[in-house]
mmCIF file of C-alpha atoms in Angstrom:
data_model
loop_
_atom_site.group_PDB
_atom_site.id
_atom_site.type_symbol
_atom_site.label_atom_id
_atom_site.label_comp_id
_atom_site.label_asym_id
_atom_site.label_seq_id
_atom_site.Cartn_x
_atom_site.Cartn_y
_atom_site.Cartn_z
ATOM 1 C CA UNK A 1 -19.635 14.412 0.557
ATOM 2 C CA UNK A 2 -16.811 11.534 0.899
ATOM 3 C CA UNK A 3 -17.298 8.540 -1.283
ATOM 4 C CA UNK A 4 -18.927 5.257 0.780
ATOM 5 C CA UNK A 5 -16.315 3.951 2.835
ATOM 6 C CA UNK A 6 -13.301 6.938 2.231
ATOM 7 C CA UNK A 7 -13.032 8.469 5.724
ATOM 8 C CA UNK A 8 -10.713 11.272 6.297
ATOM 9 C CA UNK A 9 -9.518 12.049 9.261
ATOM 10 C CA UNK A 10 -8.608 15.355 10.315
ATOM 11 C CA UNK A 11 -4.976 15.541 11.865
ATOM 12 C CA UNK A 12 -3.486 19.390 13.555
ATOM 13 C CA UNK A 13 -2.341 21.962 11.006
ATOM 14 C CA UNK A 14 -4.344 20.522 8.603
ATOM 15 C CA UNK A 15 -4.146 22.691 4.874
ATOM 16 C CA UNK A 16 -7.583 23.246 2.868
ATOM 17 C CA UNK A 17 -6.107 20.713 0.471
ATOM 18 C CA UNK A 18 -7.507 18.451 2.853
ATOM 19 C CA UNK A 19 -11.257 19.383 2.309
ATOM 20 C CA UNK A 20 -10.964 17.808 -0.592
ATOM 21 C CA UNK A 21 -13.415 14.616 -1.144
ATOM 22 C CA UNK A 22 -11.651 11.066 -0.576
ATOM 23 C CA UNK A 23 -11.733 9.479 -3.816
ATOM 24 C CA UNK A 24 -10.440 12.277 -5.083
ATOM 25 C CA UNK A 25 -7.269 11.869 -2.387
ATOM 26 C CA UNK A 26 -7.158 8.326 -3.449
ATOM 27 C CA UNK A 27 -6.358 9.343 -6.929
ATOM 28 C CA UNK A 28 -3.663 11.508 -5.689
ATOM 29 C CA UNK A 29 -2.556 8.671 -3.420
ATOM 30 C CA UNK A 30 -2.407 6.467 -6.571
ATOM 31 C CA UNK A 31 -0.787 8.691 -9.023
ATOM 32 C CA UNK A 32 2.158 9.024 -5.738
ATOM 33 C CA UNK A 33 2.483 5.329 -6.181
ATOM 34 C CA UNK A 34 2.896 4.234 -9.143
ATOM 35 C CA UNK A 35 5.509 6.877 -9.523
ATOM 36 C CA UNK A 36 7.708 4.751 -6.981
ATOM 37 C CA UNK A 37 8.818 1.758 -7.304
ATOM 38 C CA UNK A 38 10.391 0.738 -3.746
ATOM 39 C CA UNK A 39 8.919 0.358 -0.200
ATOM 40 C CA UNK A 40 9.697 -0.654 3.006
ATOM 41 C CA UNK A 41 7.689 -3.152 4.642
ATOM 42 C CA UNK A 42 7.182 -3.640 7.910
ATOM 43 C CA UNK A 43 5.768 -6.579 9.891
ATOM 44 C CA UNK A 44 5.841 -7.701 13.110
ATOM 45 C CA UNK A 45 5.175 -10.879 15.127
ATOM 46 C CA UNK A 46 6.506 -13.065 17.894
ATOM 47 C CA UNK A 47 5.477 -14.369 21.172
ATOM 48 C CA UNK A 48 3.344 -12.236 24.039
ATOM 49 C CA UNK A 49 5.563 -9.476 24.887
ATOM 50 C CA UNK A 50 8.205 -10.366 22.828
ATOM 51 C CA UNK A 51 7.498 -8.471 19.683
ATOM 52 C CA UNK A 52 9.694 -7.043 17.209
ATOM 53 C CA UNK A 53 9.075 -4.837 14.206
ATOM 54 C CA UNK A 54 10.731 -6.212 11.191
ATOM 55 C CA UNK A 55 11.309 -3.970 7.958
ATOM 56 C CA UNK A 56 12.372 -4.967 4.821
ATOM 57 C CA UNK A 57 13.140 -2.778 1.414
ATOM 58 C CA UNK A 58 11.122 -4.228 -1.299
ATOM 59 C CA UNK A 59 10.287 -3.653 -4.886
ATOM 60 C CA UNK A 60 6.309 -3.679 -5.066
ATOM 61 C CA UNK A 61 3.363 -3.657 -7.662
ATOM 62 C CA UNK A 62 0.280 -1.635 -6.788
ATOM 63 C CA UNK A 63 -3.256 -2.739 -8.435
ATOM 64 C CA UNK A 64 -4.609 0.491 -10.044
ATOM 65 C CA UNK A 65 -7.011 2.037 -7.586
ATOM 66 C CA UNK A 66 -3.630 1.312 -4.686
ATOM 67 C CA UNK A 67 -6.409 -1.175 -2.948
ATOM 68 C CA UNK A 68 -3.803 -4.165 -3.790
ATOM 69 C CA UNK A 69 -0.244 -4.123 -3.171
ATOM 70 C CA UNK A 70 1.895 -7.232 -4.851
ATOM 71 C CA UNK A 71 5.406 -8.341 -3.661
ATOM 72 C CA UNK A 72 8.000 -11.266 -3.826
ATOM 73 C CA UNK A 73 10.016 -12.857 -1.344
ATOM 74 C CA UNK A 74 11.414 -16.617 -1.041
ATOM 75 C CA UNK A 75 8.763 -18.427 1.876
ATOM 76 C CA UNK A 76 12.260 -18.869 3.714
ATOM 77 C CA UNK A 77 12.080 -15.483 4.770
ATOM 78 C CA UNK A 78 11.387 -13.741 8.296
ATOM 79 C CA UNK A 79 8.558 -11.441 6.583
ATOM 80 C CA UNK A 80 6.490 -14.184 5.388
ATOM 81 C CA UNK A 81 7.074 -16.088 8.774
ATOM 82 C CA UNK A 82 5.781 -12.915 10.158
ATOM 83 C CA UNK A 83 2.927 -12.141 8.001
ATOM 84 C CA UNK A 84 2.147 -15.935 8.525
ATOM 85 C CA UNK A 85 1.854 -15.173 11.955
ATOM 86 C CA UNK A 86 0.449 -11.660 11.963
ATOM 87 C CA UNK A 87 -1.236 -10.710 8.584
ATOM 88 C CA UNK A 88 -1.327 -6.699 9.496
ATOM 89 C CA UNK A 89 2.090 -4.776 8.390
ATOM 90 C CA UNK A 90 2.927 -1.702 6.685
ATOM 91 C CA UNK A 91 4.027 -0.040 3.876
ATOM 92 C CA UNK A 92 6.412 3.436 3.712
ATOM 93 C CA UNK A 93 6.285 4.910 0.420
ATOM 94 C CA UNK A 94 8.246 7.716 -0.356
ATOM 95 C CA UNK A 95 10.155 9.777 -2.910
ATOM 96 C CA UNK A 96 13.406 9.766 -1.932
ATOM 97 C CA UNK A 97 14.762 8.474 -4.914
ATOM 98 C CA UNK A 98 14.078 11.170 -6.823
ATOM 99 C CA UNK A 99 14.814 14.523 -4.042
ATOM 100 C CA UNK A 100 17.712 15.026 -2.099
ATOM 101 C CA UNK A 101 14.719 14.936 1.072
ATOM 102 C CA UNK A 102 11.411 13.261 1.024
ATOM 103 C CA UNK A 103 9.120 15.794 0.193
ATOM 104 C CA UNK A 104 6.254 12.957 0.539
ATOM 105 C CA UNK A 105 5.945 9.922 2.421
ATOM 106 C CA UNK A 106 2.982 7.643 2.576
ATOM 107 C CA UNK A 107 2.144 4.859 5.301
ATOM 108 C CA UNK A 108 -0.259 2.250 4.014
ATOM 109 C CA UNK A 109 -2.001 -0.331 6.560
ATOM 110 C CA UNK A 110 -2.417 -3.220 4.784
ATOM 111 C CA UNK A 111 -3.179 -7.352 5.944
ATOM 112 C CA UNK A 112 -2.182 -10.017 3.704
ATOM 113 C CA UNK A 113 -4.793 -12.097 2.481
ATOM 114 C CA UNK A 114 -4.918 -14.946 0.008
ATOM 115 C CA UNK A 115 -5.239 -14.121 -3.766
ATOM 116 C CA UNK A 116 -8.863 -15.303 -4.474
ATOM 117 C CA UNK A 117 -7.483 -17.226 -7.746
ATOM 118 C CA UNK A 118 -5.217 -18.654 -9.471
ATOM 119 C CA UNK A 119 -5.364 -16.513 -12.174
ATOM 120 C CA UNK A 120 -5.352 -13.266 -10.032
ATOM 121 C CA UNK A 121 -2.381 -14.662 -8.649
ATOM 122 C CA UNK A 122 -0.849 -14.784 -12.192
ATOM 123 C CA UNK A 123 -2.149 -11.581 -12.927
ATOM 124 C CA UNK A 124 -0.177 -9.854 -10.158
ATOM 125 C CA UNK A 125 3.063 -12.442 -10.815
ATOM 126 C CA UNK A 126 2.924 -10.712 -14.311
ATOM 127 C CA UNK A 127 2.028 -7.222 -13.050
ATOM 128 C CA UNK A 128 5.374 -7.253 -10.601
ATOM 129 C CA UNK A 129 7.637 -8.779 -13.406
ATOM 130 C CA UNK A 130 6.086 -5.907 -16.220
ATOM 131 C CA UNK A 131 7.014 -3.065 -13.617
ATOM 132 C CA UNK A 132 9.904 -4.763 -12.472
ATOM 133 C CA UNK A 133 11.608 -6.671 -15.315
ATOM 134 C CA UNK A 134 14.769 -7.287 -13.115
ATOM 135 C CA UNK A 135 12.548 -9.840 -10.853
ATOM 136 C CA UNK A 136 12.559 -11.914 -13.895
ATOM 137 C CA UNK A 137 14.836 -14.871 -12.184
ATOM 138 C CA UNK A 138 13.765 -14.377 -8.599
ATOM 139 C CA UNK A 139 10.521 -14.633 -9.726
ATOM 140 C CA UNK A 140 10.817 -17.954 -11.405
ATOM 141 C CA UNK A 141 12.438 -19.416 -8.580
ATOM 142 C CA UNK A 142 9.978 -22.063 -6.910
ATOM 143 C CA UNK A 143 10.435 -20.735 -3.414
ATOM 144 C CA UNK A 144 9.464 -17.848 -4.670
ATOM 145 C CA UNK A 145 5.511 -16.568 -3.734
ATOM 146 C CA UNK A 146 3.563 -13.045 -4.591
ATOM 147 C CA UNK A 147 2.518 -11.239 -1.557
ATOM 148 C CA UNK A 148 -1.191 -9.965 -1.592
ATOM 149 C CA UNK A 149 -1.102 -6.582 0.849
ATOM 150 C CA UNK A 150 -4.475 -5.488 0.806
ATOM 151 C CA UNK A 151 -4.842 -1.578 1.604
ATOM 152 C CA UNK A 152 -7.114 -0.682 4.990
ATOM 153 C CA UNK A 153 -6.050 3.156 5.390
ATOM 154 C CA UNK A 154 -3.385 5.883 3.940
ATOM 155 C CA UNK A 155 -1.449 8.276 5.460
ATOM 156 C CA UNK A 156 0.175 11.137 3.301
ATOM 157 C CA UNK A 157 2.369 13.256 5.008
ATOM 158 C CA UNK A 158 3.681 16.059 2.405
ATOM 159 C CA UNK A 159 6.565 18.369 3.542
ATOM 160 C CA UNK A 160 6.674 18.408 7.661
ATOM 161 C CA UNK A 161 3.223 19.522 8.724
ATOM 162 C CA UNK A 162 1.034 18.570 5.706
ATOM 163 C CA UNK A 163 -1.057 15.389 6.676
ATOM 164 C CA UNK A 164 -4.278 13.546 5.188
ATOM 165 C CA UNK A 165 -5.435 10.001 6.458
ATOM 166 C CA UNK A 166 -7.450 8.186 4.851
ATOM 167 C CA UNK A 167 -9.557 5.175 6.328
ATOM 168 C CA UNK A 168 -10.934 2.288 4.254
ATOM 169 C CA UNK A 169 -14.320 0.870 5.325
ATOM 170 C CA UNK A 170 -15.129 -0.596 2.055
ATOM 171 C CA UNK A 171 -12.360 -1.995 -0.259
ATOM 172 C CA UNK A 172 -11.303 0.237 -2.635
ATOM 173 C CA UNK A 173 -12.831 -1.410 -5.366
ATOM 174 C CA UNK A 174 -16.231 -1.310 -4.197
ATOM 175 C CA UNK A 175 -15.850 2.387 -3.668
ATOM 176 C CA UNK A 176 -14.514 3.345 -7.014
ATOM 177 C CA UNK A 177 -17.165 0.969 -8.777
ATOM 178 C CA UNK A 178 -20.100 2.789 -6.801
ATOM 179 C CA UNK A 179 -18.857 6.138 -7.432
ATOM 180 C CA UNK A 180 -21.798 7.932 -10.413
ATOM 181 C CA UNK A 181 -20.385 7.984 -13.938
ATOM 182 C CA UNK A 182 -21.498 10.218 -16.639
ATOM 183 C CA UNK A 183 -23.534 8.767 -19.392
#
């Protein structure tokens, strides 16, 4: 049984890992995350028939359960004129930093959205400068804003065959509070 809202997705040459119940493929998904500390992000907008993908390499916070992704730019910037336009983007995670080749790569859907406070917007301000201590002067700059990405699916893709999607229904949140807990 898949946790309300989790659903995977089965993709060809799937492994057994994959049998695996979602939230438990979340927390794999999560503990891939916060062991990187770059992304692309991509984002896309223009007129009817004119679009064009944009990508941009950016250092990002992710909330704990990966349902909120925070970044910075300056509001100057073609992403957030973009995202302004068309809130849905994307996300490539992957661990090239640390092998010679990729040996995982994740794809996170994601839509911007509004931070529904002030203080959550401080929160993940603080959260991005803590991971990231180098931010410290961007992020003081006025023109400076925190991105809120919020996650709608994964897609892990380990080694060349190995893939598990992962569609959110429910945000994450609501899926890891309703999971039982032991007394």
């Amino acid at each position: 049984v898949y946790a309300r809202g989790l659903r995977p997705r089965r993709k060809d040459r799937m492994l057994t890992d994959h049998n695996v119940a979602g939230d438990v493929m979340l927390n794999k998904i999560a503990e891939f995350v916060h062991t990187q500390g770059h992304c692309v992000l991509a984002t896309c907008a223009g007129e009817a028939g004119a679009f064009a993908p944009h990508t941009s390499l950016m250092t990002f916070c992710a909330a704990p359960d990966c349902g909120e992704f925070w970044l910075a730019t300056q509001k100057n910037t073609k992403k957030f004129r973009n995202l302004a336009e068309n809130p849905r983007a994307s996300l490539l995670i992957d661990d090239r930093a640390t092998h010679a080749a990729p040996r995982q790569a994740l794809t996170v859907a994601v839509h911007a959205a509004p931070f529904p406070s002030t203080a959550a917007e401080q929160a993940a301000r603080a959260a991005l400068l803590a991971r990231s201590p180098g931010l410290s002067g961007f992020l003081a700059d006025a023109d400076v804003l925190v991105l809120r990405l919020v996650a709608e699916s994964f897609q892990l893709l380990t080694g060349l065959t190995e893939i598990f999607s992962l569609e959110i229904s429910t945000p994450v949140e609501k899926v890891l509070d309703a999971r039982p807990r032991k007394a």
